[in-house]
mmCIF file of C-alpha atoms in Angstrom:
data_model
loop_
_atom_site.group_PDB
_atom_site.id
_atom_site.type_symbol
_atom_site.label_atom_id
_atom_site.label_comp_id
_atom_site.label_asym_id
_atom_site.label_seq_id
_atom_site.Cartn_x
_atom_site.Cartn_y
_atom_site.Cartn_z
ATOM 1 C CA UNK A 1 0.000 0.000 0.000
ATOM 2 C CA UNK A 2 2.994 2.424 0.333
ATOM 3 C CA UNK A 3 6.389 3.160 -1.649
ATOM 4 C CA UNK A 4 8.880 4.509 0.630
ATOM 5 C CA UNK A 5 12.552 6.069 -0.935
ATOM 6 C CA UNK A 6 15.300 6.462 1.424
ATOM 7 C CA UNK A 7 17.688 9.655 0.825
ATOM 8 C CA UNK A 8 20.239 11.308 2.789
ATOM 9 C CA UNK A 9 23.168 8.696 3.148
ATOM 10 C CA UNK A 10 26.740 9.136 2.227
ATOM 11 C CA UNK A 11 30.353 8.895 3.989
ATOM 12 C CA UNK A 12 31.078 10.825 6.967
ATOM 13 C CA UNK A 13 34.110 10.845 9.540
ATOM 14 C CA UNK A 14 33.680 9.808 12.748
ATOM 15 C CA UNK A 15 31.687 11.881 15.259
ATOM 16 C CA UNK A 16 29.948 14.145 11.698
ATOM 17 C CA UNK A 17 26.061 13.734 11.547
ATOM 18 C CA UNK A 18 23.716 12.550 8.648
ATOM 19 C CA UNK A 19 20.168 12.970 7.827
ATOM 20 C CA UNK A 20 18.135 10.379 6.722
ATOM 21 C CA UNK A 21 14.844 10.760 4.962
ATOM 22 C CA UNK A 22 12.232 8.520 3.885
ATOM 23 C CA UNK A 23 9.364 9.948 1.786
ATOM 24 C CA UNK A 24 6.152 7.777 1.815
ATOM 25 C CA UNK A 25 3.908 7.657 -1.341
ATOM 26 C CA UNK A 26 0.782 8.236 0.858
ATOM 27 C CA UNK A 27 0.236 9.757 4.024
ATOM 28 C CA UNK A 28 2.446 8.448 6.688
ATOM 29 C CA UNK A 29 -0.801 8.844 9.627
ATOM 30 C CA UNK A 30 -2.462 6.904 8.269
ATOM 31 C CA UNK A 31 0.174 3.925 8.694
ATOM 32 C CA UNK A 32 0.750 1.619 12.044
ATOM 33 C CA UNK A 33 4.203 1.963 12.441
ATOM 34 C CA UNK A 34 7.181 3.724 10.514
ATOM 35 C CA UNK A 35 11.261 2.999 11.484
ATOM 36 C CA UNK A 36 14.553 3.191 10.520
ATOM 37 C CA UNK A 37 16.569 -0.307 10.350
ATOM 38 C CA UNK A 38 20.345 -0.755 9.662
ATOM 39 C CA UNK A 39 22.097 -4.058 7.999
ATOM 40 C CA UNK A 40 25.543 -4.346 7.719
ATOM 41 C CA UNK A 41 27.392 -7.105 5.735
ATOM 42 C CA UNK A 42 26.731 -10.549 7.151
ATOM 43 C CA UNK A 43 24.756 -8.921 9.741
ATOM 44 C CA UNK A 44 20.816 -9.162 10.582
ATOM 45 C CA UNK A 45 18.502 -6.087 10.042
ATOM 46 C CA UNK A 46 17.936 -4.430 13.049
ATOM 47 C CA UNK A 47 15.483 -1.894 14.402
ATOM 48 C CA UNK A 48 17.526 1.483 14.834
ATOM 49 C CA UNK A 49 14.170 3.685 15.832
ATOM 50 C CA UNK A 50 10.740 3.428 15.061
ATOM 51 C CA UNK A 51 7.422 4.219 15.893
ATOM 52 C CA UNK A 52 3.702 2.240 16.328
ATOM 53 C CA UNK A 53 0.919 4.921 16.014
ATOM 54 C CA UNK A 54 0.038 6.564 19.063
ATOM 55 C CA UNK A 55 3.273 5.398 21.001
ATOM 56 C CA UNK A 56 6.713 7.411 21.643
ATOM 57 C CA UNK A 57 9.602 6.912 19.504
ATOM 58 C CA UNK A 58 11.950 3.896 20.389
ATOM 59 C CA UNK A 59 15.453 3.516 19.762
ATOM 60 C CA UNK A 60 18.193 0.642 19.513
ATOM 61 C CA UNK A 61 20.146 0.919 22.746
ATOM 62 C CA UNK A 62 23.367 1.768 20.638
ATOM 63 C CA UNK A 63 21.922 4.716 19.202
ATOM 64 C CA UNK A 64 20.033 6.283 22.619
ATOM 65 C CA UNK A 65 21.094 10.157 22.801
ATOM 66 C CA UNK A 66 22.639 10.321 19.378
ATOM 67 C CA UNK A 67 19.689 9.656 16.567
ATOM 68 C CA UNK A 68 16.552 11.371 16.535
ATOM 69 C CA UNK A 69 13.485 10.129 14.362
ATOM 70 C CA UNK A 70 10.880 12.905 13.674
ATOM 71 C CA UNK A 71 8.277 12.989 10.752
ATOM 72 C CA UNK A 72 7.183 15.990 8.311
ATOM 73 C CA UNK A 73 3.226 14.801 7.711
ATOM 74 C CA UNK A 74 2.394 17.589 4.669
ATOM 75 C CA UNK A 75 5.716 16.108 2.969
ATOM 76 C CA UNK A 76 5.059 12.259 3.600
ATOM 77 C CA UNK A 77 8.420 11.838 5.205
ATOM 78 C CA UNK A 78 10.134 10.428 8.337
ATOM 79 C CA UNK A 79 13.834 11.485 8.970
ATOM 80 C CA UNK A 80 16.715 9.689 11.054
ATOM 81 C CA UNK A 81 19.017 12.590 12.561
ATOM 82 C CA UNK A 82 22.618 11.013 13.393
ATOM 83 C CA UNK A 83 24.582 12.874 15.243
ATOM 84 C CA UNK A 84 28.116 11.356 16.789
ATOM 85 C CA UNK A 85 28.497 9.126 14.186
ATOM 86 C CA UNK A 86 30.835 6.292 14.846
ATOM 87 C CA UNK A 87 32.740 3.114 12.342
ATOM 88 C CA UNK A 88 29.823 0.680 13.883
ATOM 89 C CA UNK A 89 27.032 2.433 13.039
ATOM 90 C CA UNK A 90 28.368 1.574 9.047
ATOM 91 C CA UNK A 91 25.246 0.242 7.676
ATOM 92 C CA UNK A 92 22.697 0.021 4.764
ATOM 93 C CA UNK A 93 19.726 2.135 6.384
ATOM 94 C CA UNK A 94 16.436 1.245 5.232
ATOM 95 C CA UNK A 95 12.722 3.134 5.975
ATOM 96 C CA UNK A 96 9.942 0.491 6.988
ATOM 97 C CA UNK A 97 6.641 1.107 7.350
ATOM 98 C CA UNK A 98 3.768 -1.138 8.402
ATOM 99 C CA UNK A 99 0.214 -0.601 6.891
ATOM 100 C CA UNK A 100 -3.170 -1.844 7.771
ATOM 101 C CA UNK A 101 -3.231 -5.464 7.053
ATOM 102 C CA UNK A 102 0.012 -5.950 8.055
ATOM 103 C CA UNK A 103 1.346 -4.734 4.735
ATOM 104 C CA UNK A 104 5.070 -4.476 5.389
ATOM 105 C CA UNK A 105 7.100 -2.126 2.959
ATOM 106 C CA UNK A 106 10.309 -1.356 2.893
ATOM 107 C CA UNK A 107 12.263 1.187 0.558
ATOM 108 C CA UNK A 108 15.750 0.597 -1.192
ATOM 109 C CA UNK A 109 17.816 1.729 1.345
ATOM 110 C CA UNK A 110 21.028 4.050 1.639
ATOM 111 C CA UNK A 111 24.237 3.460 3.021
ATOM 112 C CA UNK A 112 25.618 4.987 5.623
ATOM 113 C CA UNK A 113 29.521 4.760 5.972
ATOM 114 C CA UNK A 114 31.691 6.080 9.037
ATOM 115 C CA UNK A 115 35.255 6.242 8.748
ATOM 116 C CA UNK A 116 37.719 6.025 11.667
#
């Protein structure tokens, strides 16, 4: 039910920020949940922040005080403020959104690579 396109990735040094967005082909209330995952080679995909409608915003333990989701509504999009950025959070970040009927999209993804 919804087309998401990640944006907003690139290479950064160590302890630089990023913006991530994710713009939604239809309007992002009316979904069940929207969140940020991250995959790195050989690695699962893990939840990095998301959130179910009418809950607060959770985020991966690793990423507590230094990523910020927020959403734009009139633009369709979700964002994924890093800030501190360190080597480990080097990852392909990919926008995830849940519709009604348990429709589960997910968008291309961008990578996100931290240098030492």
């Amino acid at each position: 039910q919804v087309q998401l396109v990640e944006s907003g990735g690139g290479l950064v040094q160590a302890g630089g920020s990023l913006r991530l967005s994710c713009a939604a082909s239809r309007s992002i209330s009316s979904l069940n949940f929207m969140g940020w995952y991250r995959q790195a080679p050989g690695k699962q995909r893990d939840l990095v922040a998301g959130v179910t409608n009418g809950a607060s915003t959770v985020y991966a333990d690793s990423v507590k005080g230094r990523f910020t989701f927020s959403r734009d509504n009139a633009k369709n999009t979700v964002y994924l403020q890093m800030n501190s950025l360190k080597p480990e959070d080097t990852a392909v970040y990919y926008c995830n959104a849940v519709a009604p009927r348990g429709v589960n999209a997910w968008g291309q993804g961008t990578q996100v690579t931290v240098s030492s």
